[in-house]
């Protein structure tokens, strides 16, 4: 990251502002430690492995390049860990989730804004997904006729 400068202090809080030299824009960055056997799932539709560990996921759509590129069609800023937690980032700016690609033992979330709404859910996968959908909304059951029944 030759074009960045960290503006945070050396406190134990894992968040920092980063100012890009080329446009003086700001983004928020949060880093978290990964366990050696941890698996990460989510972030919407993509044409990559289901386990996102070791990948960098860019959550910003660009249909001009087609649907089978890293610029995926449906980015969802939510992921679920095999270690009993899930995270949802509420923002409408470009985001990048580095799930251990740059540093194998670290997840780093980059959000292109100077504010961060980060929701952390703890529990079993069922509990995490229940809390996530309670926050973001649940889809109603489609009518029976749409299943080709009756």
PDB file of C-alpha atoms in Angstrom:
ATOM      1  CA  UNK A   1       0.000   0.000   0.000  1.00  0.00           C
ATOM      2  CA  UNK A   2       2.383   2.655  -1.145  1.00  0.00           C
ATOM      3  CA  UNK A   3      -0.329   5.283  -1.546  1.00  0.00           C
ATOM      4  CA  UNK A   4      -1.809   5.089   1.963  1.00  0.00           C
ATOM      5  CA  UNK A   5      -1.045   6.757   5.237  1.00  0.00           C
ATOM      6  CA  UNK A   6      -2.527   5.529   8.501  1.00  0.00           C
ATOM      7  CA  UNK A   7      -4.026   8.326  10.577  1.00  0.00           C
ATOM      8  CA  UNK A   8      -4.878   6.295  13.678  1.00  0.00           C
ATOM      9  CA  UNK A   9      -3.114   6.240  17.002  1.00  0.00           C
ATOM     10  CA  UNK A  10      -1.430   3.146  18.424  1.00  0.00           C
ATOM     11  CA  UNK A  11      -4.367   2.150  20.640  1.00  0.00           C
ATOM     12  CA  UNK A  12      -5.718  -1.381  20.906  1.00  0.00           C
ATOM     13  CA  UNK A  13      -8.823  -0.503  18.829  1.00  0.00           C
ATOM     14  CA  UNK A  14      -8.544  -2.445  15.533  1.00  0.00           C
ATOM     15  CA  UNK A  15      -9.998   0.384  13.402  1.00  0.00           C
ATOM     16  CA  UNK A  16      -8.160   3.131  11.559  1.00  0.00           C
ATOM     17  CA  UNK A  17      -8.730   5.815   8.956  1.00  0.00           C
ATOM     18  CA  UNK A  18      -6.635   5.566   5.841  1.00  0.00           C
ATOM     19  CA  UNK A  19      -6.153   8.565   3.576  1.00  0.00           C
ATOM     20  CA  UNK A  20      -5.266   7.766  -0.025  1.00  0.00           C
ATOM     21  CA  UNK A  21      -2.607  10.104  -1.387  1.00  0.00           C
ATOM     22  CA  UNK A  22      -4.018  10.249  -4.929  1.00  0.00           C
ATOM     23  CA  UNK A  23      -7.411  11.746  -4.053  1.00  0.00           C
ATOM     24  CA  UNK A  24      -7.264  12.545  -0.333  1.00  0.00           C
ATOM     25  CA  UNK A  25     -10.323  10.331   0.046  1.00  0.00           C
ATOM     26  CA  UNK A  26     -10.859   8.407   3.252  1.00  0.00           C
ATOM     27  CA  UNK A  27     -11.797   4.864   3.971  1.00  0.00           C
ATOM     28  CA  UNK A  28     -12.268   2.858   7.113  1.00  0.00           C
ATOM     29  CA  UNK A  29     -10.212  -0.258   7.753  1.00  0.00           C
ATOM     30  CA  UNK A  30     -10.800  -2.927  10.369  1.00  0.00           C
ATOM     31  CA  UNK A  31      -8.518  -5.922  10.896  1.00  0.00           C
ATOM     32  CA  UNK A  32      -9.243  -9.139  12.764  1.00  0.00           C
ATOM     33  CA  UNK A  33      -7.128 -12.184  13.597  1.00  0.00           C
ATOM     34  CA  UNK A  34      -7.988 -15.474  11.869  1.00  0.00           C
ATOM     35  CA  UNK A  35      -7.574 -18.874  13.523  1.00  0.00           C
ATOM     36  CA  UNK A  36      -5.430 -21.358  11.544  1.00  0.00           C
ATOM     37  CA  UNK A  37      -8.417 -23.635  10.763  1.00  0.00           C
ATOM     38  CA  UNK A  38     -11.019 -20.880  10.308  1.00  0.00           C
ATOM     39  CA  UNK A  39     -13.292 -20.932   7.258  1.00  0.00           C
ATOM     40  CA  UNK A  40     -15.243 -17.903   5.964  1.00  0.00           C
ATOM     41  CA  UNK A  41     -18.417 -17.975   3.885  1.00  0.00           C
ATOM     42  CA  UNK A  42     -20.628 -15.330   2.314  1.00  0.00           C
ATOM     43  CA  UNK A  43     -20.304 -11.963   0.562  1.00  0.00           C
ATOM     44  CA  UNK A  44     -22.990 -12.671  -2.028  1.00  0.00           C
ATOM     45  CA  UNK A  45     -22.709 -14.289  -5.424  1.00  0.00           C
ATOM     46  CA  UNK A  46     -19.276 -14.932  -6.855  1.00  0.00           C
ATOM     47  CA  UNK A  47     -17.557 -17.383  -9.157  1.00  0.00           C
ATOM     48  CA  UNK A  48     -14.917 -18.428  -6.651  1.00  0.00           C
ATOM     49  CA  UNK A  49     -14.525 -21.073  -3.955  1.00  0.00           C
ATOM     50  CA  UNK A  50     -17.267 -21.272  -1.320  1.00  0.00           C
ATOM     51  CA  UNK A  51     -14.702 -20.864   1.481  1.00  0.00           C
ATOM     52  CA  UNK A  52     -13.412 -17.301   1.038  1.00  0.00           C
ATOM     53  CA  UNK A  53     -10.293 -17.884   3.193  1.00  0.00           C
ATOM     54  CA  UNK A  54      -7.234 -16.739   1.218  1.00  0.00           C
ATOM     55  CA  UNK A  55      -9.277 -14.539  -1.143  1.00  0.00           C
ATOM     56  CA  UNK A  56      -9.778 -10.819  -1.578  1.00  0.00           C
ATOM     57  CA  UNK A  57     -13.433 -10.041  -2.326  1.00  0.00           C
ATOM     58  CA  UNK A  58     -14.274  -6.679  -3.901  1.00  0.00           C
ATOM     59  CA  UNK A  59     -17.856  -5.744  -3.118  1.00  0.00           C
ATOM     60  CA  UNK A  60     -18.614  -3.382  -5.970  1.00  0.00           C
ATOM     61  CA  UNK A  61     -20.601  -4.262  -9.071  1.00  0.00           C
ATOM     62  CA  UNK A  62     -19.548  -3.624 -12.632  1.00  0.00           C
ATOM     63  CA  UNK A  63     -21.751  -5.371 -15.199  1.00  0.00           C
ATOM     64  CA  UNK A  64     -19.673  -4.178 -18.141  1.00  0.00           C
ATOM     65  CA  UNK A  65     -17.150  -6.972 -17.597  1.00  0.00           C
ATOM     66  CA  UNK A  66     -19.696  -9.798 -17.594  1.00  0.00           C
ATOM     67  CA  UNK A  67     -21.032 -11.896 -14.761  1.00  0.00           C
ATOM     68  CA  UNK A  68     -18.158 -14.357 -14.365  1.00  0.00           C
ATOM     69  CA  UNK A  69     -15.492 -11.944 -13.185  1.00  0.00           C
ATOM     70  CA  UNK A  70     -14.295 -10.911  -9.728  1.00  0.00           C
ATOM     71  CA  UNK A  71     -16.570  -7.840 -10.094  1.00  0.00           C
ATOM     72  CA  UNK A  72     -19.473 -10.010  -8.997  1.00  0.00           C
ATOM     73  CA  UNK A  73     -23.087  -9.247  -9.685  1.00  0.00           C
ATOM     74  CA  UNK A  74     -24.634  -9.385  -6.187  1.00  0.00           C
ATOM     75  CA  UNK A  75     -22.257  -8.257  -3.464  1.00  0.00           C
ATOM     76  CA  UNK A  76     -23.626  -8.669   0.062  1.00  0.00           C
ATOM     77  CA  UNK A  77     -21.391  -7.294   2.830  1.00  0.00           C
ATOM     78  CA  UNK A  78     -22.069 -10.181   5.217  1.00  0.00           C
ATOM     79  CA  UNK A  79     -19.901 -13.173   6.030  1.00  0.00           C
ATOM     80  CA  UNK A  80     -20.082 -16.107   8.419  1.00  0.00           C
ATOM     81  CA  UNK A  81     -17.106 -17.728  10.159  1.00  0.00           C
ATOM     82  CA  UNK A  82     -16.701 -21.361  11.161  1.00  0.00           C
ATOM     83  CA  UNK A  83     -15.590 -19.994  14.557  1.00  0.00           C
ATOM     84  CA  UNK A  84     -19.087 -18.889  15.640  1.00  0.00           C
ATOM     85  CA  UNK A  85     -19.418 -15.310  14.466  1.00  0.00           C
ATOM     86  CA  UNK A  86     -20.757 -13.358  11.508  1.00  0.00           C
ATOM     87  CA  UNK A  87     -20.228  -9.743  10.405  1.00  0.00           C
ATOM     88  CA  UNK A  88     -22.389  -7.359   8.406  1.00  0.00           C
ATOM     89  CA  UNK A  89     -21.126  -3.981   7.154  1.00  0.00           C
ATOM     90  CA  UNK A  90     -23.896  -1.462   6.514  1.00  0.00           C
ATOM     91  CA  UNK A  91     -22.556   0.918   3.834  1.00  0.00           C
ATOM     92  CA  UNK A  92     -23.253   1.830   0.226  1.00  0.00           C
ATOM     93  CA  UNK A  93     -19.669   2.608  -0.738  1.00  0.00           C
ATOM     94  CA  UNK A  94     -17.111   0.306  -2.374  1.00  0.00           C
ATOM     95  CA  UNK A  95     -15.775  -2.317   0.026  1.00  0.00           C
ATOM     96  CA  UNK A  96     -12.978  -4.851  -0.064  1.00  0.00           C
ATOM     97  CA  UNK A  97     -12.815  -7.827   2.282  1.00  0.00           C
ATOM     98  CA  UNK A  98      -9.348  -9.376   2.401  1.00  0.00           C
ATOM     99  CA  UNK A  99      -9.848 -12.797   3.987  1.00  0.00           C
ATOM    100  CA  UNK A 100      -6.189 -13.627   4.508  1.00  0.00           C
ATOM    101  CA  UNK A 101      -4.906 -13.040   0.996  1.00  0.00           C
ATOM    102  CA  UNK A 102      -2.400 -10.316   1.924  1.00  0.00           C
ATOM    103  CA  UNK A 103      -1.683 -11.756   5.391  1.00  0.00           C
ATOM    104  CA  UNK A 104      -2.750 -15.351   6.005  1.00  0.00           C
ATOM    105  CA  UNK A 105      -3.767 -14.814   9.631  1.00  0.00           C
ATOM    106  CA  UNK A 106      -5.721 -11.555   9.200  1.00  0.00           C
ATOM    107  CA  UNK A 107      -9.057 -10.432   7.782  1.00  0.00           C
ATOM    108  CA  UNK A 108      -9.083  -6.771   6.792  1.00  0.00           C
ATOM    109  CA  UNK A 109     -12.244  -4.919   5.807  1.00  0.00           C
ATOM    110  CA  UNK A 110     -11.803  -1.728   3.759  1.00  0.00           C
ATOM    111  CA  UNK A 111     -14.897   0.492   3.517  1.00  0.00           C
ATOM    112  CA  UNK A 112     -14.807   3.567   1.259  1.00  0.00           C
ATOM    113  CA  UNK A 113     -16.331   5.924   3.798  1.00  0.00           C
ATOM    114  CA  UNK A 114     -15.327   7.738   6.962  1.00  0.00           C
ATOM    115  CA  UNK A 115     -18.034   6.037   9.032  1.00  0.00           C
ATOM    116  CA  UNK A 116     -18.484   2.348   9.736  1.00  0.00           C
ATOM    117  CA  UNK A 117     -21.641   0.514  10.788  1.00  0.00           C
ATOM    118  CA  UNK A 118     -20.342  -2.955  11.655  1.00  0.00           C
ATOM    119  CA  UNK A 119     -22.674  -5.558  13.154  1.00  0.00           C
ATOM    120  CA  UNK A 120     -21.139  -8.625  14.817  1.00  0.00           C
ATOM    121  CA  UNK A 121     -23.319 -11.676  15.481  1.00  0.00           C
ATOM    122  CA  UNK A 122     -22.279 -14.517  17.809  1.00  0.00           C
ATOM    123  CA  UNK A 123     -23.633 -18.054  18.133  1.00  0.00           C
ATOM    124  CA  UNK A 124     -24.409 -21.067  15.971  1.00  0.00           C
ATOM    125  CA  UNK A 125     -24.835 -20.560  12.204  1.00  0.00           C
ATOM    126  CA  UNK A 126     -28.621 -20.784  12.658  1.00  0.00           C
ATOM    127  CA  UNK A 127     -28.582 -18.120  15.397  1.00  0.00           C
ATOM    128  CA  UNK A 128     -26.271 -15.846  13.407  1.00  0.00           C
ATOM    129  CA  UNK A 129     -28.418 -16.059  10.265  1.00  0.00           C
ATOM    130  CA  UNK A 130     -31.573 -15.496  12.313  1.00  0.00           C
ATOM    131  CA  UNK A 131     -30.123 -12.321  13.853  1.00  0.00           C
ATOM    132  CA  UNK A 132     -28.790 -11.145  10.467  1.00  0.00           C
ATOM    133  CA  UNK A 133     -32.170 -11.572   8.755  1.00  0.00           C
ATOM    134  CA  UNK A 134     -33.937  -9.939  11.721  1.00  0.00           C
ATOM    135  CA  UNK A 135     -31.736  -6.897  11.095  1.00  0.00           C
ATOM    136  CA  UNK A 136     -31.885  -6.781   7.285  1.00  0.00           C
ATOM    137  CA  UNK A 137     -35.360  -8.229   6.701  1.00  0.00           C
ATOM    138  CA  UNK A 138     -36.825 -11.601   5.877  1.00  0.00           C
ATOM    139  CA  UNK A 139     -38.405 -12.563   2.587  1.00  0.00           C
ATOM    140  CA  UNK A 140     -42.001 -13.725   2.758  1.00  0.00           C
ATOM    141  CA  UNK A 141     -42.857 -17.248   1.611  1.00  0.00           C
ATOM    142  CA  UNK A 142     -43.816 -17.191  -2.080  1.00  0.00           C
ATOM    143  CA  UNK A 143     -47.348 -18.320  -2.965  1.00  0.00           C
ATOM    144  CA  UNK A 144     -47.855 -22.072  -3.370  1.00  0.00           C
ATOM    145  CA  UNK A 145     -48.737 -21.696  -7.078  1.00  0.00           C
ATOM    146  CA  UNK A 146     -45.196 -20.393  -7.780  1.00  0.00           C
ATOM    147  CA  UNK A 147     -43.787 -23.824  -6.876  1.00  0.00           C
ATOM    148  CA  UNK A 148     -45.898 -25.466  -9.611  1.00  0.00           C
ATOM    149  CA  UNK A 149     -48.212 -27.075  -7.066  1.00  0.00           C
ATOM    150  CA  UNK A 150     -51.926 -27.288  -6.879  1.00  0.00           C
TER     151      UNK A 150
END
